Amino acid sequence: MLPLPSVEGVRLATLEDLHRISIVAAAAFFWSPTFRFQRPRHGEFPSDTIASYWADYKAAITDPACAVLVAEDVLEEDEANDIYEALRFAYRPNPPRQKGIVGVCSLSLKPNSHYIGHVQPESKPIGALGSDTTNSITLHLDLSPQYEGHHLKRDQCAVALEIYNRCTGPAKLKHLGGKMRLSTLAVAPSYWRRGHATRLVNFCTQLADLDDATLGVSATPNGQHVVEKAGFQEREITHVKRTLAHEQQTCEGRLDTAEVMLW
Ligand SMILES: CC(C)(COP(=O)(O)OP(=O)(O)OC[C@H]1O[C@@H](n2cnc3c(N)ncnc32)[C@H](O)[C@@H]1OP(=O)(O)O)[C@@H](O)C(=O)NCCC(=O)NCCS
């Protein structure tokens, strides 16, 4: 068993966490310019937003070359008040002093990493869910039928995604290719400025040291504050601009962000 970093309040995510991870990611990324750029119809189709994070994080949790980490805290009873209106339906009032997930981050390991297959969550015995009692990772549990297989992506703009990938692809390849990569970092608004992102990044940098890997990140302006403080050095800034053709094609002028900067 390879050693894993130990950071207070941070642990590997499990498939049972997927619902909470998805709504925390949606609530946080709403504040990222990338989200506004790629998901201009998030207000109309919040279930599609949740479902897409569900699918992305499920894929990462079950991918032996990736890791998903969560940060936990005591949940605010009225945290839904800090969430954008369309997403509030997914929140229930929390009982006092209940602990839960408030932040999430995902990373992909460097190619040929010793840690491939060693950063998966511990499996829940399948017997606990009424099947047999093997301890294999429960990859195919259908834990939330309302999001499973719900890949309509009506909140997203395919042209915006294409522009985003075209603009950022070369810089990502140049600076992040062959490295361990911090892919996503999100903390729900009620829990900002409590050090959760810093602790998640700290887990990743410790893992990079253990794995003898260089850790890279493509960050938005909010994330820049955190990664700069964690000691990352800026390599390139990419501007992603919407075009008139883009507006006229599919997004019907719904974009509220004209420019996205990436670190
Ligand atoms: C960016 C984000 C992850 C930060 O989460 P967080 O838990 O609040 O971050 P931390 O508490 O660890 O903050 C670490 C430091 O970053 C800086 N920082 C964080 N948020 C900041 C902000 N909004 N403005 C200025 N500095 C900020 C501060 O220096 C802070 O340290 P301090 O509170 O001791 O001054 C969170 O705001 C978020 O999820 N935003 C939306 C999604 C996003 O943009 N993700 C980044 C993608 S790379």
PDB file of C-alpha atoms and ligand atoms in Angstrom:
ATOM      1  CA  MET A   1       0.000   0.000   0.000  1.00  0.00           C
ATOM      2  CA  LEU A   2       1.530   3.350  -1.030  1.00  0.00           C
ATOM      3  CA  PRO A   3       1.463   6.174   1.528  1.00  0.00           C
ATOM      4  CA  LEU A   4      -1.213   8.815   1.013  1.00  0.00           C
ATOM      5  CA  PRO A   5      -1.135  12.445   2.171  1.00  0.00           C
ATOM      6  CA  SER A   6      -2.923  13.279   5.386  1.00  0.00           C
ATOM      7  CA  VAL A   7      -4.677  16.649   5.537  1.00  0.00           C
ATOM      8  CA  GLU A   8      -7.244  17.447   8.219  1.00  0.00           C
ATOM      9  CA  GLY A   9     -10.788  17.631   6.856  1.00  0.00           C
ATOM     10  CA  VAL A  10      -9.838  16.165   3.452  1.00  0.00           C
ATOM     11  CA  ARG A  11     -10.474  12.610   2.272  1.00  0.00           C
ATOM     12  CA  LEU A  12     -10.882  10.595  -0.922  1.00  0.00           C
ATOM     13  CA  ALA A  13     -14.404  10.793  -2.348  1.00  0.00           C
ATOM     14  CA  THR A  14     -16.640   7.751  -2.690  1.00  0.00           C
ATOM     15  CA  LEU A  15     -19.510   7.050  -5.073  1.00  0.00           C
ATOM     16  CA  GLU A  16     -21.914   7.648  -2.170  1.00  0.00           C
ATOM     17  CA  ASP A  17     -20.731  11.287  -2.140  1.00  0.00           C
ATOM     18  CA  LEU A  18     -21.769  11.963  -5.737  1.00  0.00           C
ATOM     19  CA  HIS A  19     -25.008  13.817  -5.083  1.00  0.00           C
ATOM     20  CA  ARG A  20     -23.443  16.231  -2.614  1.00  0.00           C
ATOM     21  CA  ILE A  21     -20.332  16.649  -4.806  1.00  0.00           C
ATOM     22  CA  SER A  22     -22.502  17.534  -7.818  1.00  0.00           C
ATOM     23  CA  ILE A  23     -24.487  20.259  -6.071  1.00  0.00           C
ATOM     24  CA  VAL A  24     -21.387  21.674  -4.373  1.00  0.00           C
ATOM     25  CA  ALA A  25     -19.608  21.811  -7.752  1.00  0.00           C
ATOM     26  CA  ALA A  26     -22.575  23.520  -9.448  1.00  0.00           C
ATOM     27  CA  ALA A  27     -22.952  26.036  -6.590  1.00  0.00           C
ATOM     28  CA  ALA A  28     -19.245  26.908  -6.694  1.00  0.00           C
ATOM     29  CA  PHE A  29     -18.554  26.886 -10.425  1.00  0.00           C
ATOM     30  CA  PHE A  30     -21.503  29.231 -10.989  1.00  0.00           C
ATOM     31  CA  TRP A  31     -19.019  31.912  -9.859  1.00  0.00           C
ATOM     32  CA  SER A  32     -16.428  30.923 -12.443  1.00  0.00           C
ATOM     33  CA  PRO A  33     -16.346  32.738 -15.799  1.00  0.00           C
ATOM     34  CA  THR A  34     -15.799  29.382 -17.490  1.00  0.00           C
ATOM     35  CA  PHE A  35     -19.159  28.159 -16.158  1.00  0.00           C
ATOM     36  CA  ARG A  36     -20.993  31.227 -17.467  1.00  0.00           C
ATOM     37  CA  PHE A  37     -19.248  30.884 -20.813  1.00  0.00           C
ATOM     38  CA  GLN A  38     -19.903  27.171 -21.295  1.00  0.00           C
ATOM     39  CA  ARG A  39     -23.328  26.933 -19.615  1.00  0.00           C
ATOM     40  CA  PRO A  40     -25.314  29.986 -20.717  1.00  0.00           C
ATOM     41  CA  ARG A  41     -28.628  28.229 -19.969  1.00  0.00           C
ATOM     42  CA  HIS A  42     -27.768  27.123 -16.424  1.00  0.00           C
ATOM     43  CA  GLY A  43     -30.772  29.042 -15.096  1.00  0.00           C
ATOM     44  CA  GLU A  44     -33.217  27.052 -17.208  1.00  0.00           C
ATOM     45  CA  PHE A  45     -31.723  23.574 -16.862  1.00  0.00           C
ATOM     46  CA  PRO A  46     -30.134  23.176 -13.402  1.00  0.00           C
ATOM     47  CA  SER A  47     -30.807  19.398 -13.386  1.00  0.00           C
ATOM     48  CA  ASP A  48     -28.657  19.059 -16.493  1.00  0.00           C
ATOM     49  CA  THR A  49     -25.873  20.976 -14.743  1.00  0.00           C
ATOM     50  CA  ILE A  50     -26.039  18.657 -11.723  1.00  0.00           C
ATOM     51  CA  ALA A  51     -26.209  15.579 -13.976  1.00  0.00           C
ATOM     52  CA  SER A  52     -23.131  16.606 -15.928  1.00  0.00           C
ATOM     53  CA  TYR A  53     -21.080  17.110 -12.733  1.00  0.00           C
ATOM     54  CA  TRP A  54     -22.475  13.784 -11.496  1.00  0.00           C
ATOM     55  CA  ALA A  55     -21.197  12.038 -14.638  1.00  0.00           C
ATOM     56  CA  ASP A  56     -17.819  13.831 -14.641  1.00  0.00           C
ATOM     57  CA  TYR A  57     -17.041  13.115 -10.985  1.00  0.00           C
ATOM     58  CA  LYS A  58     -18.308   9.539 -11.222  1.00  0.00           C
ATOM     59  CA  ALA A  59     -15.938   8.997 -14.147  1.00  0.00           C
ATOM     60  CA  ALA A  60     -13.058  10.537 -12.162  1.00  0.00           C
ATOM     61  CA  ILE A  61     -13.778   8.560  -8.954  1.00  0.00           C
ATOM     62  CA  THR A  62     -13.767   5.306 -10.897  1.00  0.00           C
ATOM     63  CA  ASP A  63     -10.755   6.137 -13.104  1.00  0.00           C
ATOM     64  CA  PRO A  64      -7.579   4.509 -11.684  1.00  0.00           C
ATOM     65  CA  ALA A  65      -5.519   7.414 -13.090  1.00  0.00           C
ATOM     66  CA  CYS A  66      -7.574  10.087 -11.289  1.00  0.00           C
ATOM     67  CA  ALA A  67      -8.396  11.032  -7.724  1.00  0.00           C
ATOM     68  CA  VAL A  68     -11.331  12.991  -6.320  1.00  0.00           C
ATOM     69  CA  LEU A  69     -10.942  14.647  -2.923  1.00  0.00           C
ATOM     70  CA  VAL A  70     -13.574  16.228  -0.735  1.00  0.00           C
ATOM     71  CA  ALA A  71     -13.324  18.755   2.077  1.00  0.00           C
ATOM     72  CA  GLU A  72     -15.787  18.530   4.960  1.00  0.00           C
ATOM     73  CA  ASP A  73     -17.116  21.063   7.435  1.00  0.00           C
ATOM     74  CA  VAL A  74     -20.140  21.588   9.655  1.00  0.00           C
ATOM     75  CA  LEU A  75     -22.929  22.491   7.233  1.00  0.00           C
ATOM     76  CA  GLU A  76     -24.667  25.852   7.524  1.00  0.00           C
ATOM     77  CA  GLU A  77     -28.366  25.273   8.131  1.00  0.00           C
ATOM     78  CA  ASP A  78     -29.336  27.917   5.577  1.00  0.00           C
ATOM     79  CA  GLU A  79     -26.584  27.339   2.997  1.00  0.00           C
ATOM     80  CA  ALA A  80     -29.179  27.354   0.191  1.00  0.00           C
ATOM     81  CA  ASN A  81     -29.463  31.120   0.634  1.00  0.00           C
ATOM     82  CA  ASP A  82     -25.972  31.460  -0.840  1.00  0.00           C
ATOM     83  CA  ILE A  83     -26.813  29.309  -3.883  1.00  0.00           C
ATOM     84  CA  TYR A  84     -28.025  30.666  -7.228  1.00  0.00           C
ATOM     85  CA  GLU A  85     -31.774  30.557  -7.355  1.00  0.00           C
ATOM     86  CA  ALA A  86     -32.256  27.889 -10.023  1.00  0.00           C
ATOM     87  CA  LEU A  87     -30.191  25.367  -8.033  1.00  0.00           C
ATOM     88  CA  ARG A  88     -31.956  25.808  -4.690  1.00  0.00           C
ATOM     89  CA  PHE A  89     -34.436  23.017  -5.439  1.00  0.00           C
ATOM     90  CA  ALA A  90     -31.580  20.514  -4.937  1.00  0.00           C
ATOM     91  CA  TYR A  91     -30.933  21.705  -1.364  1.00  0.00           C
ATOM     92  CA  ARG A  92     -32.722  20.728   1.845  1.00  0.00           C
ATOM     93  CA  PRO A  93     -32.314  22.579   5.172  1.00  0.00           C
ATOM     94  CA  ASN A  94     -29.524  20.964   7.166  1.00  0.00           C
ATOM     95  CA  PRO A  95     -29.991  19.858  10.769  1.00  0.00           C
ATOM     96  CA  PRO A  96     -27.798  21.730  13.269  1.00  0.00           C
ATOM     97  CA  ARG A  97     -24.156  20.640  13.528  1.00  0.00           C
ATOM     98  CA  GLN A  98     -24.362  18.129  10.666  1.00  0.00           C
ATOM     99  CA  LYS A  99     -21.049  17.575   8.908  1.00  0.00           C
ATOM    100  CA  GLY A 100     -20.906  17.293   5.158  1.00  0.00           C
ATOM    101  CA  ILE A 101     -18.984  17.955   1.967  1.00  0.00           C
ATOM    102  CA  VAL A 102     -18.338  21.627   1.226  1.00  0.00           C
ATOM    103  CA  GLY A 103     -15.512  21.396  -1.311  1.00  0.00           C
ATOM    104  CA  VAL A 104     -14.276  19.064  -4.028  1.00  0.00           C
ATOM    105  CA  CYS A 105     -11.239  18.760  -6.222  1.00  0.00           C
ATOM    106  CA  SER A 106     -10.109  16.291  -8.836  1.00  0.00           C
ATOM    107  CA  LEU A 107      -6.695  15.475 -10.201  1.00  0.00           C
ATOM    108  CA  SER A 108      -5.210  13.260 -12.861  1.00  0.00           C
ATOM    109  CA  LEU A 109      -1.976  11.444 -12.150  1.00  0.00           C
ATOM    110  CA  LYS A 110       1.119  11.738 -14.333  1.00  0.00           C
ATOM    111  CA  PRO A 111       1.509   9.034 -16.977  1.00  0.00           C
ATOM    112  CA  ASN A 112       3.153   5.907 -15.507  1.00  0.00           C
ATOM    113  CA  SER A 113       2.546   7.142 -11.949  1.00  0.00           C
ATOM    114  CA  HIS A 114       3.115   4.573  -9.196  1.00  0.00           C
ATOM    115  CA  TYR A 115      -0.182   5.779  -7.750  1.00  0.00           C
ATOM    116  CA  ILE A 116      -2.346   4.609 -10.657  1.00  0.00           C
ATOM    117  CA  GLY A 117      -4.975   2.386  -9.060  1.00  0.00           C
ATOM    118  CA  HIS A 118      -3.942   3.456  -5.515  1.00  0.00           C
ATOM    119  CA  VAL A 119      -6.075   6.578  -5.077  1.00  0.00           C
ATOM    120  CA  GLN A 120      -9.465   4.956  -5.414  1.00  0.00           C
ATOM    121  CA  PRO A 121     -11.857   5.222  -2.483  1.00  0.00           C
ATOM    122  CA  GLU A 122     -12.280   2.273  -0.185  1.00  0.00           C
ATOM    123  CA  SER A 123     -15.237   0.284  -1.410  1.00  0.00           C
ATOM    124  CA  LYS A 124     -18.348  -0.234   0.610  1.00  0.00           C
ATOM    125  CA  PRO A 125     -19.029  -3.960   0.964  1.00  0.00           C
ATOM    126  CA  ILE A 126     -21.630  -4.716  -1.660  1.00  0.00           C
ATOM    127  CA  GLY A 127     -23.425  -6.848   0.957  1.00  0.00           C
ATOM    128  CA  ALA A 128     -24.375  -3.626   2.734  1.00  0.00           C
ATOM    129  CA  LEU A 129     -26.500  -2.859  -0.300  1.00  0.00           C
ATOM    130  CA  GLY A 130     -28.116  -6.250  -0.485  1.00  0.00           C
ATOM    131  CA  SER A 131     -25.843  -8.080  -2.913  1.00  0.00           C
ATOM    132  CA  ASP A 132     -22.767 -10.241  -2.259  1.00  0.00           C
ATOM    133  CA  THR A 133     -19.979  -9.311   0.164  1.00  0.00           C
ATOM    134  CA  THR A 134     -16.905  -8.881  -2.015  1.00  0.00           C
ATOM    135  CA  ASN A 135     -14.706  -5.874  -1.345  1.00  0.00           C
ATOM    136  CA  SER A 136     -14.181  -4.838  -4.963  1.00  0.00           C
ATOM    137  CA  ILE A 137     -14.775  -1.200  -5.850  1.00  0.00           C
ATOM    138  CA  THR A 138     -18.465  -0.673  -6.477  1.00  0.00           C
ATOM    139  CA  LEU A 139     -18.183   0.863  -9.921  1.00  0.00           C
ATOM    140  CA  HIS A 140     -21.683   0.435 -11.213  1.00  0.00           C
ATOM    141  CA  LEU A 141     -23.941   1.360  -8.344  1.00  0.00           C
ATOM    142  CA  ASP A 142     -26.963   3.285  -9.448  1.00  0.00           C
ATOM    143  CA  LEU A 143     -27.199   5.535  -6.422  1.00  0.00           C
ATOM    144  CA  SER A 144     -29.259   8.364  -7.802  1.00  0.00           C
ATOM    145  CA  PRO A 145     -31.465   7.318 -10.688  1.00  0.00           C
ATOM    146  CA  GLN A 146     -32.646  10.866 -11.298  1.00  0.00           C
ATOM    147  CA  TYR A 147     -29.184  11.913 -12.550  1.00  0.00           C
ATOM    148  CA  GLU A 148     -27.799   8.621 -13.871  1.00  0.00           C
ATOM    149  CA  GLY A 149     -27.820   8.633 -17.662  1.00  0.00           C
ATOM    150  CA  HIS A 150     -29.318  12.144 -17.744  1.00  0.00           C
ATOM    151  CA  HIS A 151     -26.906  13.619 -20.288  1.00  0.00           C
ATOM    152  CA  LEU A 152     -29.059  16.180 -22.053  1.00  0.00           C
ATOM    153  CA  LYS A 153     -26.592  19.054 -21.523  1.00  0.00           C
ATOM    154  CA  ARG A 154     -29.272  21.618 -22.307  1.00  0.00           C
ATOM    155  CA  ASP A 155     -27.521  24.110 -20.018  1.00  0.00           C
ATOM    156  CA  GLN A 156     -24.386  23.994 -22.193  1.00  0.00           C
ATOM    157  CA  CYS A 157     -23.504  25.671 -25.467  1.00  0.00           C
ATOM    158  CA  ALA A 158     -21.646  23.296 -27.795  1.00  0.00           C
ATOM    159  CA  VAL A 159     -20.092  26.181 -29.741  1.00  0.00           C
ATOM    160  CA  ALA A 160     -18.804  27.800 -26.541  1.00  0.00           C
ATOM    161  CA  LEU A 161     -17.281  24.490 -25.459  1.00  0.00           C
ATOM    162  CA  GLU A 162     -15.625  24.112 -28.829  1.00  0.00           C
ATOM    163  CA  ILE A 163     -14.203  27.658 -28.667  1.00  0.00           C
ATOM    164  CA  TYR A 164     -13.058  27.102 -25.097  1.00  0.00           C
ATOM    165  CA  ASN A 165     -11.276  23.854 -25.951  1.00  0.00           C
ATOM    166  CA  ARG A 166      -9.696  25.331 -29.080  1.00  0.00           C
ATOM    167  CA  CYS A 167      -8.388  28.378 -27.181  1.00  0.00           C
ATOM    168  CA  THR A 168      -7.103  26.580 -24.103  1.00  0.00           C
ATOM    169  CA  GLY A 169      -6.033  23.241 -25.656  1.00  0.00           C
ATOM    170  CA  PRO A 170      -2.566  24.263 -26.924  1.00  0.00           C
ATOM    171  CA  ALA A 171      -1.535  25.947 -23.638  1.00  0.00           C
ATOM    172  CA  LYS A 172      -2.802  22.974 -21.623  1.00  0.00           C
ATOM    173  CA  LEU A 173      -0.869  20.567 -23.825  1.00  0.00           C
ATOM    174  CA  LYS A 174       2.281  22.679 -23.646  1.00  0.00           C
ATOM    175  CA  HIS A 175       2.327  23.277 -19.886  1.00  0.00           C
ATOM    176  CA  LEU A 176       0.360  20.380 -18.408  1.00  0.00           C
ATOM    177  CA  GLY A 177       1.207  17.502 -20.752  1.00  0.00           C
ATOM    178  CA  GLY A 178       2.942  14.643 -18.919  1.00  0.00           C
ATOM    179  CA  LYS A 179       2.335  16.235 -15.487  1.00  0.00           C
ATOM    180  CA  MET A 180       0.084  15.508 -12.566  1.00  0.00           C
ATOM    181  CA  ARG A 181      -2.813  17.870 -13.095  1.00  0.00           C
ATOM    182  CA  LEU A 182      -5.238  19.504 -10.695  1.00  0.00           C
ATOM    183  CA  SER A 183      -8.335  19.430 -12.896  1.00  0.00           C
ATOM    184  CA  THR A 184     -11.131  20.948 -10.808  1.00  0.00           C
ATOM    185  CA  LEU A 185     -11.311  22.886  -7.534  1.00  0.00           C
ATOM    186  CA  ALA A 186     -14.595  24.075  -6.047  1.00  0.00           C
ATOM    187  CA  VAL A 187     -15.844  25.206  -2.637  1.00  0.00           C
ATOM    188  CA  ALA A 188     -19.518  26.068  -2.016  1.00  0.00           C
ATOM    189  CA  PRO A 189     -20.023  29.816  -1.366  1.00  0.00           C
ATOM    190  CA  SER A 190     -21.129  29.520   2.290  1.00  0.00           C
ATOM    191  CA  TYR A 191     -17.700  28.055   3.124  1.00  0.00           C
ATOM    192  CA  TRP A 192     -15.335  30.378   1.228  1.00  0.00           C
ATOM    193  CA  ARG A 193     -12.276  31.852   2.937  1.00  0.00           C
ATOM    194  CA  ARG A 194     -12.066  29.088   5.553  1.00  0.00           C
ATOM    195  CA  GLY A 195      -9.037  27.417   3.972  1.00  0.00           C
ATOM    196  CA  HIS A 196     -10.876  24.482   2.351  1.00  0.00           C
ATOM    197  CA  ALA A 197      -9.405  25.053  -1.122  1.00  0.00           C
ATOM    198  CA  THR A 198      -5.970  25.499   0.405  1.00  0.00           C
ATOM    199  CA  ARG A 199      -6.282  22.165   2.220  1.00  0.00           C
ATOM    200  CA  LEU A 200      -7.465  20.394  -0.967  1.00  0.00           C
ATOM    201  CA  VAL A 201      -4.529  21.848  -2.921  1.00  0.00           C
ATOM    202  CA  ASN A 202      -2.220  20.904  -0.046  1.00  0.00           C
ATOM    203  CA  PHE A 203      -3.314  17.252  -0.388  1.00  0.00           C
ATOM    204  CA  CYS A 204      -2.523  17.442  -4.126  1.00  0.00           C
ATOM    205  CA  THR A 205       0.932  18.990  -3.634  1.00  0.00           C
ATOM    206  CA  GLN A 206       1.780  16.384  -0.976  1.00  0.00           C
ATOM    207  CA  LEU A 207       0.683  13.636  -3.360  1.00  0.00           C
ATOM    208  CA  ALA A 208       2.805  15.171  -6.136  1.00  0.00           C
ATOM    209  CA  ASP A 209       5.837  15.078  -3.799  1.00  0.00           C
ATOM    210  CA  LEU A 210       5.160  11.454  -2.856  1.00  0.00           C
ATOM    211  CA  ASP A 211       4.784  10.580  -6.554  1.00  0.00           C
ATOM    212  CA  ASP A 212       7.849  12.574  -7.631  1.00  0.00           C
ATOM    213  CA  ALA A 213       5.576  14.521  -9.983  1.00  0.00           C
ATOM    214  CA  THR A 214       5.233  18.148 -11.065  1.00  0.00           C
ATOM    215  CA  LEU A 215       1.728  19.424 -10.385  1.00  0.00           C
ATOM    216  CA  GLY A 216       0.096  21.787 -12.902  1.00  0.00           C
ATOM    217  CA  VAL A 217      -3.245  23.593 -12.927  1.00  0.00           C
ATOM    218  CA  SER A 218      -5.365  25.590 -15.337  1.00  0.00           C
ATOM    219  CA  ALA A 219      -7.011  28.117 -13.042  1.00  0.00           C
ATOM    220  CA  THR A 220      -9.651  30.804 -13.404  1.00  0.00           C
ATOM    221  CA  PRO A 221      -9.212  34.205 -11.680  1.00  0.00           C
ATOM    222  CA  ASN A 222     -10.715  32.985  -8.358  1.00  0.00           C
ATOM    223  CA  GLY A 223      -8.538  29.900  -8.363  1.00  0.00           C
ATOM    224  CA  GLN A 224      -5.512  32.042  -9.133  1.00  0.00           C
ATOM    225  CA  HIS A 225      -5.621  33.530  -5.611  1.00  0.00           C
ATOM    226  CA  VAL A 226      -5.452  30.070  -4.101  1.00  0.00           C
ATOM    227  CA  VAL A 227      -2.801  28.501  -6.324  1.00  0.00           C
ATOM    228  CA  GLU A 228      -0.535  31.565  -6.175  1.00  0.00           C
ATOM    229  CA  LYS A 229      -0.673  31.390  -2.399  1.00  0.00           C
ATOM    230  CA  ALA A 230       0.147  27.662  -2.606  1.00  0.00           C
ATOM    231  CA  GLY A 231       3.335  28.495  -4.523  1.00  0.00           C
ATOM    232  CA  PHE A 232       2.362  27.734  -8.145  1.00  0.00           C
ATOM    233  CA  GLN A 233       4.104  29.853 -10.770  1.00  0.00           C
ATOM    234  CA  GLU A 234       2.176  31.411 -13.629  1.00  0.00           C
ATOM    235  CA  ARG A 235       3.191  30.111 -17.060  1.00  0.00           C
ATOM    236  CA  GLU A 236       0.660  31.536 -19.500  1.00  0.00           C
ATOM    237  CA  ILE A 237      -2.593  33.497 -19.581  1.00  0.00           C
ATOM    238  CA  THR A 238      -5.142  32.516 -22.213  1.00  0.00           C
ATOM    239  CA  HIS A 239      -8.080  34.741 -23.145  1.00  0.00           C
ATOM    240  CA  VAL A 240     -11.175  32.984 -24.411  1.00  0.00           C
ATOM    241  CA  LYS A 241     -13.343  35.375 -26.374  1.00  0.00           C
ATOM    242  CA  ARG A 242     -16.805  34.860 -27.681  1.00  0.00           C
ATOM    243  CA  THR A 243     -17.331  35.839 -31.279  1.00  0.00           C
ATOM    244  CA  LEU A 244     -20.279  37.332 -33.071  1.00  0.00           C
ATOM    245  CA  ALA A 245     -20.580  34.121 -35.096  1.00  0.00           C
ATOM    246  CA  HIS A 246     -20.706  32.191 -31.833  1.00  0.00           C
ATOM    247  CA  GLU A 247     -23.603  34.283 -30.549  1.00  0.00           C
ATOM    248  CA  GLN A 248     -25.483  33.965 -33.793  1.00  0.00           C
ATOM    249  CA  GLN A 249     -24.991  30.217 -34.140  1.00  0.00           C
ATOM    250  CA  THR A 250     -26.551  28.561 -31.144  1.00  0.00           C
ATOM    251  CA  CYS A 251     -26.378  30.546 -27.978  1.00  0.00           C
ATOM    252  CA  GLU A 252     -28.854  33.229 -29.017  1.00  0.00           C
ATOM    253  CA  GLY A 253     -26.965  35.979 -27.240  1.00  0.00           C
ATOM    254  CA  ARG A 254     -27.440  34.338 -23.865  1.00  0.00           C
ATOM    255  CA  LEU A 255     -23.787  34.504 -22.848  1.00  0.00           C
ATOM    256  CA  ASP A 256     -23.124  36.913 -20.028  1.00  0.00           C
ATOM    257  CA  THR A 257     -19.354  36.610 -20.195  1.00  0.00           C
ATOM    258  CA  ALA A 258     -17.341  37.991 -23.059  1.00  0.00           C
ATOM    259  CA  GLU A 259     -13.927  36.937 -21.963  1.00  0.00           C
ATOM    260  CA  VAL A 260     -12.392  34.243 -19.805  1.00  0.00           C
ATOM    261  CA  MET A 261      -8.853  34.304 -18.509  1.00  0.00           C
ATOM    262  CA  LEU A 262      -7.036  31.135 -17.574  1.00  0.00           C
ATOM    263  CA  TRP A 263      -3.993  30.652 -15.437  1.00  0.00           C
TER     264      TRP A 263
HETATM  265  C1  LIG B   1     -11.570  29.638  -5.651  1.00  0.00           C
HETATM  266  C2  LIG B   1     -12.181  28.871  -4.502  1.00  0.00           C
HETATM  267  C3  LIG B   1     -11.983  27.380  -4.759  1.00  0.00           C
HETATM  268  C4  LIG B   1     -11.463  29.282  -3.199  1.00  0.00           C
HETATM  269  O1  LIG B   1     -11.967  28.472  -2.143  1.00  0.00           O
HETATM  270  P1  LIG B   1     -11.728  28.871  -0.609  1.00  0.00           P
HETATM  271  O2  LIG B   1     -11.968  27.658   0.204  1.00  0.00           O
HETATM  272  O3  LIG B   1     -12.515  30.070  -0.295  1.00  0.00           O
HETATM  273  O4  LIG B   1     -10.167  29.253  -0.602  1.00  0.00           O
HETATM  274  P2  LIG B   1      -9.264  29.402   0.704  1.00  0.00           P
HETATM  275  O5  LIG B   1     -10.098  29.743   1.902  1.00  0.00           O
HETATM  276  O6  LIG B   1      -8.370  28.240   0.822  1.00  0.00           O
HETATM  277  O7  LIG B   1      -8.429  30.696   0.311  1.00  0.00           O
HETATM  278  C5  LIG B   1      -7.032  30.664   0.195  1.00  0.00           C
HETATM  279  C6  LIG B   1      -6.526  32.052  -0.143  1.00  0.00           C
HETATM  280  O8  LIG B   1      -6.889  32.393  -1.457  1.00  0.00           O
HETATM  281  C7  LIG B   1      -7.196  33.787  -1.497  1.00  0.00           C
HETATM  282  N1  LIG B   1      -8.592  33.935  -1.907  1.00  0.00           N
HETATM  283  C8  LIG B   1      -9.567  32.987  -1.934  1.00  0.00           C
HETATM  284  N2  LIG B   1     -10.695  33.500  -2.430  1.00  0.00           N
HETATM  285  C9  LIG B   1     -10.425  34.790  -2.725  1.00  0.00           C
HETATM  286  C10 LIG B   1     -11.184  35.849  -3.265  1.00  0.00           C
HETATM  287  N3  LIG B   1     -12.467  35.680  -3.631  1.00  0.00           N
HETATM  288  N4  LIG B   1     -10.602  37.052  -3.414  1.00  0.00           N
HETATM  289  C11 LIG B   1      -9.312  37.252  -3.041  1.00  0.00           C
HETATM  290  N5  LIG B   1      -8.539  36.272  -2.532  1.00  0.00           N
HETATM  291  C12 LIG B   1      -9.085  35.072  -2.372  1.00  0.00           C
HETATM  292  C13 LIG B   1      -6.916  34.345  -0.147  1.00  0.00           C
HETATM  293  O9  LIG B   1      -5.574  34.776  -0.117  1.00  0.00           O
HETATM  294  C14 LIG B   1      -7.100  33.144   0.729  1.00  0.00           C
HETATM  295  O10 LIG B   1      -6.373  33.187   1.904  1.00  0.00           O
HETATM  296  P3  LIG B   1      -6.903  34.089   3.149  1.00  0.00           P
HETATM  297  O11 LIG B   1      -8.372  33.827   3.303  1.00  0.00           O
HETATM  298  O12 LIG B   1      -6.065  33.583   4.262  1.00  0.00           O
HETATM  299  O13 LIG B   1      -6.607  35.494   2.751  1.00  0.00           O
HETATM  300  C15 LIG B   1     -13.685  29.201  -4.349  1.00  0.00           C
HETATM  301  O14 LIG B   1     -13.819  30.592  -4.271  1.00  0.00           O
HETATM  302  C16 LIG B   1     -14.515  28.692  -5.506  1.00  0.00           C
HETATM  303  O15 LIG B   1     -14.942  27.538  -5.513  1.00  0.00           O
HETATM  304  N6  LIG B   1     -14.773  29.547  -6.524  1.00  0.00           N
HETATM  305  C17 LIG B   1     -15.589  29.184  -7.671  1.00  0.00           C
HETATM  306  C18 LIG B   1     -14.996  28.071  -8.509  1.00  0.00           C
HETATM  307  C19 LIG B   1     -13.611  28.425  -9.017  1.00  0.00           C
HETATM  308  O16 LIG B   1     -13.367  29.503  -9.538  1.00  0.00           O
HETATM  309  N7  LIG B   1     -12.691  27.474  -8.847  1.00  0.00           N
HETATM  310  C20 LIG B   1     -11.304  27.657  -9.203  1.00  0.00           C
HETATM  311  C21 LIG B   1     -10.981  26.900 -10.424  1.00  0.00           C
HETATM  312  S1  LIG B   1      -9.226  26.775 -10.554  1.00  0.00           S
END
